[in-house]
Amino acid sequence: MKNINAGLPADVAATPTRRAFMAGTAAAALALLASAPESQAASDAAQQIANHFSSVKTMMGEFVQFGPRGEQTGGKFYIERPGKLRFNYEKPSPMRVISDGRNVVIGNLKLKTWDIYPLSKTPLSLLLAERIDLSNKSVRGVKEEADLTTIVLGDRSIFGDSTITLMFDPKTYDLRQWTITDPQAKDTTVMIFNVQNGVKFDERVFQVPYEDVRK
């Protein structure tokens, strides 16, 4: 069974240049936060960024995903707050990831297999929350720079050592990417682009095929 805390599945080799860029970006941000206390107060500017992100109830766009072993794949993503997400991976990947607000399922359409996890037990629940409050205990660190605001979220009582690191443009408040770090300190990074906000989705977009999942 796959570990959802390690991020979403990827199965295409990364190009060296892009892999190095993404690994360097994530590693640098995480290194800056390595010495941060369990909870770190954020400035009003950082909270404004978090509030803006929380106010975006729906979004869709394209993504490139980088796995812990250098795997790279891409596709289209769909998010509806709170709790809903869908990743359609481009071919040749047979994978689908869907969260309906209760569970996250990872499906292999070729093998016709599915794994299911309670959303509340995964760091994705923090990304998809109704609101991100930078004053609560889930905030593990905040780093503000001229060109990047980085927010690390986690809750040891729920996710153990797993965290999710969100990276925002401090000028536009746009989410650039996120990185999920699993208990073994392995990172999976998702970079998003061509993002559209305020999109209305058909309810079937986030419909989990429970009959297939439970076969």
PDB file of N, CA, C and O in Angstrom, residues 83-143:
ATOM      1  N   GLY A  83     -11.599  20.441   1.571  1.00  0.00           N
ATOM      2  CA  GLY A  83     -11.374  19.004   1.538  1.00  0.00           C
ATOM      3  C   GLY A  83     -11.370  18.279   0.215  1.00  0.00           C
ATOM      4  O   GLY A  83     -11.092  17.082   0.169  1.00  0.00           O
ATOM      5  N   LYS A  84     -11.663  18.958  -0.893  1.00  0.00           N
ATOM      6  CA  LYS A  84     -11.804  18.231  -2.151  1.00  0.00           C
ATOM      7  C   LYS A  84     -10.637  18.504  -3.092  1.00  0.00           C
ATOM      8  O   LYS A  84     -10.198  19.643  -3.242  1.00  0.00           O
ATOM      9  N   LEU A  85     -10.174  17.438  -3.722  1.00  0.00           N
ATOM     10  CA  LEU A  85      -9.027  17.529  -4.623  1.00  0.00           C
ATOM     11  C   LEU A  85      -9.090  16.402  -5.642  1.00  0.00           C
ATOM     12  O   LEU A  85      -9.581  15.312  -5.337  1.00  0.00           O
ATOM     13  N   ARG A  86      -8.580  16.674  -6.825  1.00  0.00           N
ATOM     14  CA  ARG A  86      -8.441  15.627  -7.834  1.00  0.00           C
ATOM     15  C   ARG A  86      -7.172  15.886  -8.633  1.00  0.00           C
ATOM     16  O   ARG A  86      -6.906  17.025  -9.050  1.00  0.00           O
ATOM     17  N   PHE A  87      -6.384  14.838  -8.832  1.00  0.00           N
ATOM     18  CA  PHE A  87      -5.212  14.875  -9.690  1.00  0.00           C
ATOM     19  C   PHE A  87      -5.422  13.880 -10.825  1.00  0.00           C
ATOM     20  O   PHE A  87      -5.569  12.679 -10.585  1.00  0.00           O
ATOM     21  N   ASN A  88      -5.447  14.386 -12.056  1.00  0.00           N
ATOM     22  CA  ASN A  88      -5.464  13.526 -13.235  1.00  0.00           C
ATOM     23  C   ASN A  88      -4.066  13.542 -13.834  1.00  0.00           C
ATOM     24  O   ASN A  88      -3.622  14.572 -14.367  1.00  0.00           O
ATOM     25  N   TYR A  89      -3.367  12.436 -13.734  1.00  0.00           N
ATOM     26  CA  TYR A  89      -2.005  12.359 -14.252  1.00  0.00           C
ATOM     27  C   TYR A  89      -2.020  12.110 -15.753  1.00  0.00           C
ATOM     28  O   TYR A  89      -2.847  11.350 -16.269  1.00  0.00           O
ATOM     29  N   GLU A  90      -1.102  12.768 -16.439  1.00  0.00           N
ATOM     30  CA  GLU A  90      -1.026  12.590 -17.885  1.00  0.00           C
ATOM     31  C   GLU A  90      -0.411  11.239 -18.221  1.00  0.00           C
ATOM     32  O   GLU A  90       0.345  10.664 -17.436  1.00  0.00           O
ATOM     33  N   LYS A  91      -0.739  10.738 -19.391  1.00  0.00           N
ATOM     34  CA  LYS A  91      -0.203   9.447 -19.835  1.00  0.00           C
ATOM     35  C   LYS A  91       1.300   9.545 -19.991  1.00  0.00           C
ATOM     36  O   LYS A  91       1.824  10.620 -20.318  1.00  0.00           O
ATOM     37  N   PRO A  92       2.039   8.470 -19.717  1.00  0.00           N
ATOM     38  CA  PRO A  92       1.568   7.086 -19.552  1.00  0.00           C
ATOM     39  C   PRO A  92       1.156   6.717 -18.125  1.00  0.00           C
ATOM     40  O   PRO A  92       0.856   5.562 -17.856  1.00  0.00           O
ATOM     41  N   SER A  93       1.152   7.666 -17.200  1.00  0.00           N
ATOM     42  CA  SER A  93       0.773   7.317 -15.828  1.00  0.00           C
ATOM     43  C   SER A  93      -0.699   6.912 -15.774  1.00  0.00           C
ATOM     44  O   SER A  93      -1.565   7.614 -16.319  1.00  0.00           O
ATOM     45  N   PRO A  94      -1.017   5.793 -15.117  1.00  0.00           N
ATOM     46  CA  PRO A  94      -2.400   5.351 -15.000  1.00  0.00           C
ATOM     47  C   PRO A  94      -3.062   5.845 -13.710  1.00  0.00           C
ATOM     48  O   PRO A  94      -4.154   5.408 -13.360  1.00  0.00           O
ATOM     49  N   MET A  95      -2.407   6.784 -12.990  1.00  0.00           N
ATOM     50  CA  MET A  95      -2.849   7.125 -11.648  1.00  0.00           C
ATOM     51  C   MET A  95      -3.942   8.192 -11.631  1.00  0.00           C
ATOM     52  O   MET A  95      -4.026   9.049 -12.512  1.00  0.00           O
ATOM     53  N   ARG A  96      -4.769   8.118 -10.598  1.00  0.00           N
ATOM     54  CA  ARG A  96      -5.744   9.141 -10.251  1.00  0.00           C
ATOM     55  C   ARG A  96      -5.702   9.314  -8.732  1.00  0.00           C
ATOM     56  O   ARG A  96      -5.557   8.338  -8.001  1.00  0.00           O
ATOM     57  N   VAL A  97      -5.833  10.549  -8.287  1.00  0.00           N
ATOM     58  CA  VAL A  97      -5.963  10.833  -6.861  1.00  0.00           C
ATOM     59  C   VAL A  97      -7.205  11.685  -6.680  1.00  0.00           C
ATOM     60  O   VAL A  97      -7.377  12.703  -7.352  1.00  0.00           O
ATOM     61  N   ILE A  98      -8.080  11.259  -5.773  1.00  0.00           N
ATOM     62  CA  ILE A  98      -9.334  11.984  -5.536  1.00  0.00           C
ATOM     63  C   ILE A  98      -9.572  12.090  -4.033  1.00  0.00           C
ATOM     64  O   ILE A  98      -9.432  11.112  -3.306  1.00  0.00           O
ATOM     65  N   SER A  99      -9.930  13.286  -3.593  1.00  0.00           N
ATOM     66  CA  SER A  99     -10.400  13.477  -2.223  1.00  0.00           C
ATOM     67  C   SER A  99     -11.796  14.076  -2.296  1.00  0.00           C
ATOM     68  O   SER A  99     -12.015  15.091  -2.975  1.00  0.00           O
ATOM     69  N   ASP A 100     -12.733  13.456  -1.598  1.00  0.00           N
ATOM     70  CA  ASP A 100     -14.110  13.947  -1.622  1.00  0.00           C
ATOM     71  C   ASP A 100     -14.477  14.710  -0.351  1.00  0.00           C
ATOM     72  O   ASP A 100     -15.647  15.004  -0.104  1.00  0.00           O
ATOM     73  N   GLY A 101     -13.487  15.034   0.459  1.00  0.00           N
ATOM     74  CA  GLY A 101     -13.733  15.736   1.714  1.00  0.00           C
ATOM     75  C   GLY A 101     -13.743  14.819   2.914  1.00  0.00           C
ATOM     76  O   GLY A 101     -13.592  15.282   4.047  1.00  0.00           O
ATOM     77  N   ARG A 102     -13.870  13.531   2.674  1.00  0.00           N
ATOM     78  CA  ARG A 102     -13.837  12.534   3.756  1.00  0.00           C
ATOM     79  C   ARG A 102     -12.632  11.619   3.629  1.00  0.00           C
ATOM     80  O   ARG A 102     -11.937  11.353   4.604  1.00  0.00           O
ATOM     81  N   ASN A 103     -12.399  11.142   2.412  1.00  0.00           N
ATOM     82  CA  ASN A 103     -11.306  10.202   2.171  1.00  0.00           C
ATOM     83  C   ASN A 103     -10.474  10.638   0.970  1.00  0.00           C
ATOM     84  O   ASN A 103     -10.961  11.332   0.078  1.00  0.00           O
ATOM     85  N   VAL A 104      -9.219  10.203   0.979  1.00  0.00           N
ATOM     86  CA  VAL A 104      -8.346  10.351  -0.187  1.00  0.00           C
ATOM     87  C   VAL A 104      -8.147   8.963  -0.768  1.00  0.00           C
ATOM     88  O   VAL A 104      -7.809   8.024  -0.037  1.00  0.00           O
ATOM     89  N   VAL A 105      -8.375   8.824  -2.067  1.00  0.00           N
ATOM     90  CA  VAL A 105      -8.154   7.533  -2.712  1.00  0.00           C
ATOM     91  C   VAL A 105      -7.116   7.703  -3.808  1.00  0.00           C
ATOM     92  O   VAL A 105      -7.075   8.717  -4.510  1.00  0.00           O
ATOM     93  N   ILE A 106      -6.246   6.704  -3.931  1.00  0.00           N
ATOM     94  CA  ILE A 106      -5.234   6.664  -4.977  1.00  0.00           C
ATOM     95  C   ILE A 106      -5.528   5.449  -5.835  1.00  0.00           C
ATOM     96  O   ILE A 106      -5.515   4.316  -5.342  1.00  0.00           O
ATOM     97  N   GLY A 107      -5.813   5.696  -7.107  1.00  0.00           N
ATOM     98  CA  GLY A 107      -6.206   4.611  -7.989  1.00  0.00           C
ATOM     99  C   GLY A 107      -5.237   4.397  -9.131  1.00  0.00           C
ATOM    100  O   GLY A 107      -4.698   5.347  -9.683  1.00  0.00           O
ATOM    101  N   ASN A 108      -5.018   3.136  -9.443  1.00  0.00           N
ATOM    102  CA  ASN A 108      -4.251   2.757 -10.629  1.00  0.00           C
ATOM    103  C   ASN A 108      -5.264   2.217 -11.635  1.00  0.00           C
ATOM    104  O   ASN A 108      -5.792   1.109 -11.467  1.00  0.00           O
ATOM    105  N   LEU A 109      -5.566   3.012 -12.659  1.00  0.00           N
ATOM    106  CA  LEU A 109      -6.610   2.641 -13.599  1.00  0.00           C
ATOM    107  C   LEU A 109      -6.224   1.445 -14.449  1.00  0.00           C
ATOM    108  O   LEU A 109      -7.092   0.705 -14.914  1.00  0.00           O
ATOM    109  N   LYS A 110      -4.939   1.234 -14.645  1.00  0.00           N
ATOM    110  CA  LYS A 110      -4.473   0.099 -15.435  1.00  0.00           C
ATOM    111  C   LYS A 110      -4.648  -1.205 -14.661  1.00  0.00           C
ATOM    112  O   LYS A 110      -5.138  -2.203 -15.189  1.00  0.00           O
ATOM    113  N   LEU A 111      -4.241  -1.195 -13.398  1.00  0.00           N
ATOM    114  CA  LEU A 111      -4.345  -2.398 -12.562  1.00  0.00           C
ATOM    115  C   LEU A 111      -5.704  -2.524 -11.888  1.00  0.00           C
ATOM    116  O   LEU A 111      -6.010  -3.563 -11.299  1.00  0.00           O
ATOM    117  N   LYS A 112      -6.487  -1.448 -11.956  1.00  0.00           N
ATOM    118  CA  LYS A 112      -7.807  -1.403 -11.322  1.00  0.00           C
ATOM    119  C   LYS A 112      -7.706  -1.654  -9.823  1.00  0.00           C
ATOM    120  O   LYS A 112      -8.470  -2.437  -9.243  1.00  0.00           O
ATOM    121  N   THR A 113      -6.741  -0.980  -9.210  1.00  0.00           N
ATOM    122  CA  THR A 113      -6.565  -1.067  -7.755  1.00  0.00           C
ATOM    123  C   THR A 113      -6.692   0.320  -7.144  1.00  0.00           C
ATOM    124  O   THR A 113      -6.374   1.335  -7.779  1.00  0.00           O
ATOM    125  N   TRP A 114      -7.162   0.352  -5.895  1.00  0.00           N
ATOM    126  CA  TRP A 114      -7.351   1.614  -5.184  1.00  0.00           C
ATOM    127  C   TRP A 114      -6.880   1.462  -3.741  1.00  0.00           C
ATOM    128  O   TRP A 114      -7.079   0.418  -3.123  1.00  0.00           O
ATOM    129  N   ASP A 115      -6.258   2.520  -3.229  1.00  0.00           N
ATOM    130  CA  ASP A 115      -5.941   2.614  -1.804  1.00  0.00           C
ATOM    131  C   ASP A 115      -6.736   3.785  -1.243  1.00  0.00           C
ATOM    132  O   ASP A 115      -6.914   4.810  -1.915  1.00  0.00           O
ATOM    133  N   ILE A 116      -7.192   3.636   0.000  1.00  0.00           N
ATOM    134  CA  ILE A 116      -8.048   4.658   0.607  1.00  0.00           C
ATOM    135  C   ILE A 116      -7.490   5.070   1.970  1.00  0.00           C
ATOM    136  O   ILE A 116      -6.993   4.226   2.723  1.00  0.00           O
ATOM    137  N   TYR A 117      -7.543   6.372   2.252  1.00  0.00           N
ATOM    138  CA  TYR A 117      -7.035   6.931   3.504  1.00  0.00           C
ATOM    139  C   TYR A 117      -8.002   7.997   4.007  1.00  0.00           C
ATOM    140  O   TYR A 117      -8.520   8.785   3.199  1.00  0.00           O
ATOM    141  N   PRO A 118      -8.247   8.090   5.306  1.00  0.00           N
ATOM    142  CA  PRO A 118      -9.043   9.208   5.831  1.00  0.00           C
ATOM    143  C   PRO A 118      -8.307  10.524   5.569  1.00  0.00           C
ATOM    144  O   PRO A 118      -7.127  10.648   5.897  1.00  0.00           O
ATOM    145  N   LEU A 119      -8.980  11.492   4.984  1.00  0.00           N
ATOM    146  CA  LEU A 119      -8.346  12.771   4.696  1.00  0.00           C
ATOM    147  C   LEU A 119      -7.785  13.407   5.965  1.00  0.00           C
ATOM    148  O   LEU A 119      -6.700  14.005   5.944  1.00  0.00           O
ATOM    149  N   SER A 120      -8.500  13.271   7.064  1.00  0.00           N
ATOM    150  CA  SER A 120      -8.091  13.917   8.322  1.00  0.00           C
ATOM    151  C   SER A 120      -6.761  13.394   8.843  1.00  0.00           C
ATOM    152  O   SER A 120      -6.142  14.039   9.698  1.00  0.00           O
ATOM    153  N   LYS A 121      -6.314  12.249   8.338  1.00  0.00           N
ATOM    154  CA  LYS A 121      -5.056  11.659   8.795  1.00  0.00           C
ATOM    155  C   LYS A 121      -3.896  11.989   7.867  1.00  0.00           C
ATOM    156  O   LYS A 121      -2.799  11.457   8.042  1.00  0.00           O
ATOM    157  N   THR A 122      -4.113  12.812   6.863  1.00  0.00           N
ATOM    158  CA  THR A 122      -3.065  13.147   5.906  1.00  0.00           C
ATOM    159  C   THR A 122      -2.785  14.650   5.944  1.00  0.00           C
ATOM    160  O   THR A 122      -3.693  15.454   6.196  1.00  0.00           O
ATOM    161  N   PRO A 123      -1.545  15.066   5.664  1.00  0.00           N
ATOM    162  CA  PRO A 123      -1.238  16.500   5.611  1.00  0.00           C
ATOM    163  C   PRO A 123      -2.008  17.261   4.538  1.00  0.00           C
ATOM    164  O   PRO A 123      -2.109  18.482   4.600  1.00  0.00           O
ATOM    165  N   LEU A 124      -2.563  16.553   3.549  1.00  0.00           N
ATOM    166  CA  LEU A 124      -3.375  17.224   2.543  1.00  0.00           C
ATOM    167  C   LEU A 124      -4.567  17.940   3.167  1.00  0.00           C
ATOM    168  O   LEU A 124      -5.066  18.926   2.622  1.00  0.00           O
ATOM    169  N   SER A 125      -5.023  17.463   4.322  1.00  0.00           N
ATOM    170  CA  SER A 125      -6.153  18.107   4.988  1.00  0.00           C
ATOM    171  C   SER A 125      -5.822  19.542   5.381  1.00  0.00           C
ATOM    172  O   SER A 125      -6.716  20.389   5.454  1.00  0.00           O
ATOM    173  N   LEU A 126      -4.544  19.838   5.628  1.00  0.00           N
ATOM    174  CA  LEU A 126      -4.128  21.199   5.979  1.00  0.00           C
ATOM    175  C   LEU A 126      -4.144  22.102   4.750  1.00  0.00           C
ATOM    176  O   LEU A 126      -4.550  23.261   4.826  1.00  0.00           O
ATOM    177  N   LEU A 127      -3.720  21.569   3.611  1.00  0.00           N
ATOM    178  CA  LEU A 127      -3.770  22.311   2.355  1.00  0.00           C
ATOM    179  C   LEU A 127      -5.207  22.648   1.978  1.00  0.00           C
ATOM    180  O   LEU A 127      -5.488  23.741   1.463  1.00  0.00           O
ATOM    181  N   LEU A 128      -6.114  21.727   2.246  1.00  0.00           N
ATOM    182  CA  LEU A 128      -7.504  21.839   1.797  1.00  0.00           C
ATOM    183  C   LEU A 128      -8.446  22.367   2.876  1.00  0.00           C
ATOM    184  O   LEU A 128      -9.661  22.367   2.683  1.00  0.00           O
ATOM    185  N   ALA A 129      -7.884  22.839   3.999  1.00  0.00           N
ATOM    186  CA  ALA A 129      -8.711  23.296   5.114  1.00  0.00           C
ATOM    187  C   ALA A 129      -9.524  24.530   4.744  1.00  0.00           C
ATOM    188  O   ALA A 129      -9.173  25.285   3.826  1.00  0.00           O
ATOM    189  N   GLU A 130     -10.597  24.766   5.477  1.00  0.00           N
ATOM    190  CA  GLU A 130     -11.434  25.939   5.264  1.00  0.00           C
ATOM    191  C   GLU A 130     -10.639  27.223   5.480  1.00  0.00           C
ATOM    192  O   GLU A 130     -10.797  28.203   4.753  1.00  0.00           O
ATOM    193  N   ARG A 131      -9.748  27.191   6.488  1.00  0.00           N
ATOM    194  CA  ARG A 131      -8.939  28.373   6.790  1.00  0.00           C
ATOM    195  C   ARG A 131      -7.595  27.945   7.357  1.00  0.00           C
ATOM    196  O   ARG A 131      -7.503  26.955   8.084  1.00  0.00           O
ATOM    197  N   ILE A 132      -6.548  28.668   7.006  1.00  0.00           N
ATOM    198  CA  ILE A 132      -5.223  28.436   7.559  1.00  0.00           C
ATOM    199  C   ILE A 132      -4.943  29.538   8.571  1.00  0.00           C
ATOM    200  O   ILE A 132      -4.776  30.713   8.214  1.00  0.00           O
ATOM    201  N   ASP A 133      -4.936  29.181   9.848  1.00  0.00           N
ATOM    202  CA  ASP A 133      -4.702  30.127  10.933  1.00  0.00           C
ATOM    203  C   ASP A 133      -3.257  29.982  11.386  1.00  0.00           C
ATOM    204  O   ASP A 133      -2.876  28.961  11.965  1.00  0.00           O
ATOM    205  N   LEU A 134      -2.443  30.994  11.138  1.00  0.00           N
ATOM    206  CA  LEU A 134      -1.018  30.899  11.440  1.00  0.00           C
ATOM    207  C   LEU A 134      -0.696  31.082  12.920  1.00  0.00           C
ATOM    208  O   LEU A 134       0.469  31.095  13.302  1.00  0.00           O
ATOM    209  N   SER A 135      -1.737  31.217  13.728  1.00  0.00           N
ATOM    210  CA  SER A 135      -1.502  31.328  15.169  1.00  0.00           C
ATOM    211  C   SER A 135      -1.750  30.018  15.905  1.00  0.00           C
ATOM    212  O   SER A 135      -1.529  29.930  17.107  1.00  0.00           O
ATOM    213  N   ASN A 136      -2.202  28.984  15.183  1.00  0.00           N
ATOM    214  CA  ASN A 136      -2.531  27.746  15.898  1.00  0.00           C
ATOM    215  C   ASN A 136      -1.377  26.755  15.886  1.00  0.00           C
ATOM    216  O   ASN A 136      -0.330  26.977  15.281  1.00  0.00           O
ATOM    217  N   LYS A 137      -1.580  25.634  16.543  1.00  0.00           N
ATOM    218  CA  LYS A 137      -0.490  24.691  16.793  1.00  0.00           C
ATOM    219  C   LYS A 137      -0.035  23.933  15.554  1.00  0.00           C
ATOM    220  O   LYS A 137       1.012  23.290  15.578  1.00  0.00           O
ATOM    221  N   SER A 138      -0.802  23.991  14.466  1.00  0.00           N
ATOM    222  CA  SER A 138      -0.400  23.256  13.267  1.00  0.00           C
ATOM    223  C   SER A 138       0.732  23.951  12.512  1.00  0.00           C
ATOM    224  O   SER A 138       1.320  23.376  11.609  1.00  0.00           O
ATOM    225  N   VAL A 139       1.043  25.182  12.878  1.00  0.00           N
ATOM    226  CA  VAL A 139       2.114  25.916  12.195  1.00  0.00           C
ATOM    227  C   VAL A 139       3.454  25.541  12.805  1.00  0.00           C
ATOM    228  O   VAL A 139       3.725  25.798  13.974  1.00  0.00           O
ATOM    229  N   ARG A 140       4.298  24.928  11.990  1.00  0.00           N
ATOM    230  CA  ARG A 140       5.622  24.499  12.441  1.00  0.00           C
ATOM    231  C   ARG A 140       6.702  25.530  12.147  1.00  0.00           C
ATOM    232  O   ARG A 140       7.783  25.491  12.715  1.00  0.00           O
ATOM    233  N   GLY A 141       6.435  26.437  11.223  1.00  0.00           N
ATOM    234  CA  GLY A 141       7.417  27.457  10.902  1.00  0.00           C
ATOM    235  C   GLY A 141       6.937  28.366   9.796  1.00  0.00           C
ATOM    236  O   GLY A 141       6.125  27.974   8.960  1.00  0.00           O
ATOM    237  N   VAL A 142       7.411  29.607   9.819  1.00  0.00           N
ATOM    238  CA  VAL A 142       7.099  30.591   8.789  1.00  0.00           C
ATOM    239  C   VAL A 142       8.389  31.316   8.432  1.00  0.00           C
ATOM    240  O   VAL A 142       9.123  31.759   9.320  1.00  0.00           O
ATOM    241  N   LYS A 143       8.679  31.419   7.144  1.00  0.00           N
ATOM    242  CA  LYS A 143       9.858  32.135   6.672  1.00  0.00           C
ATOM    243  C   LYS A 143       9.418  33.129   5.615  1.00  0.00           C
ATOM    244  O   LYS A 143       8.815  32.746   4.606  1.00  0.00           O
TER     245      LYS A 143
END
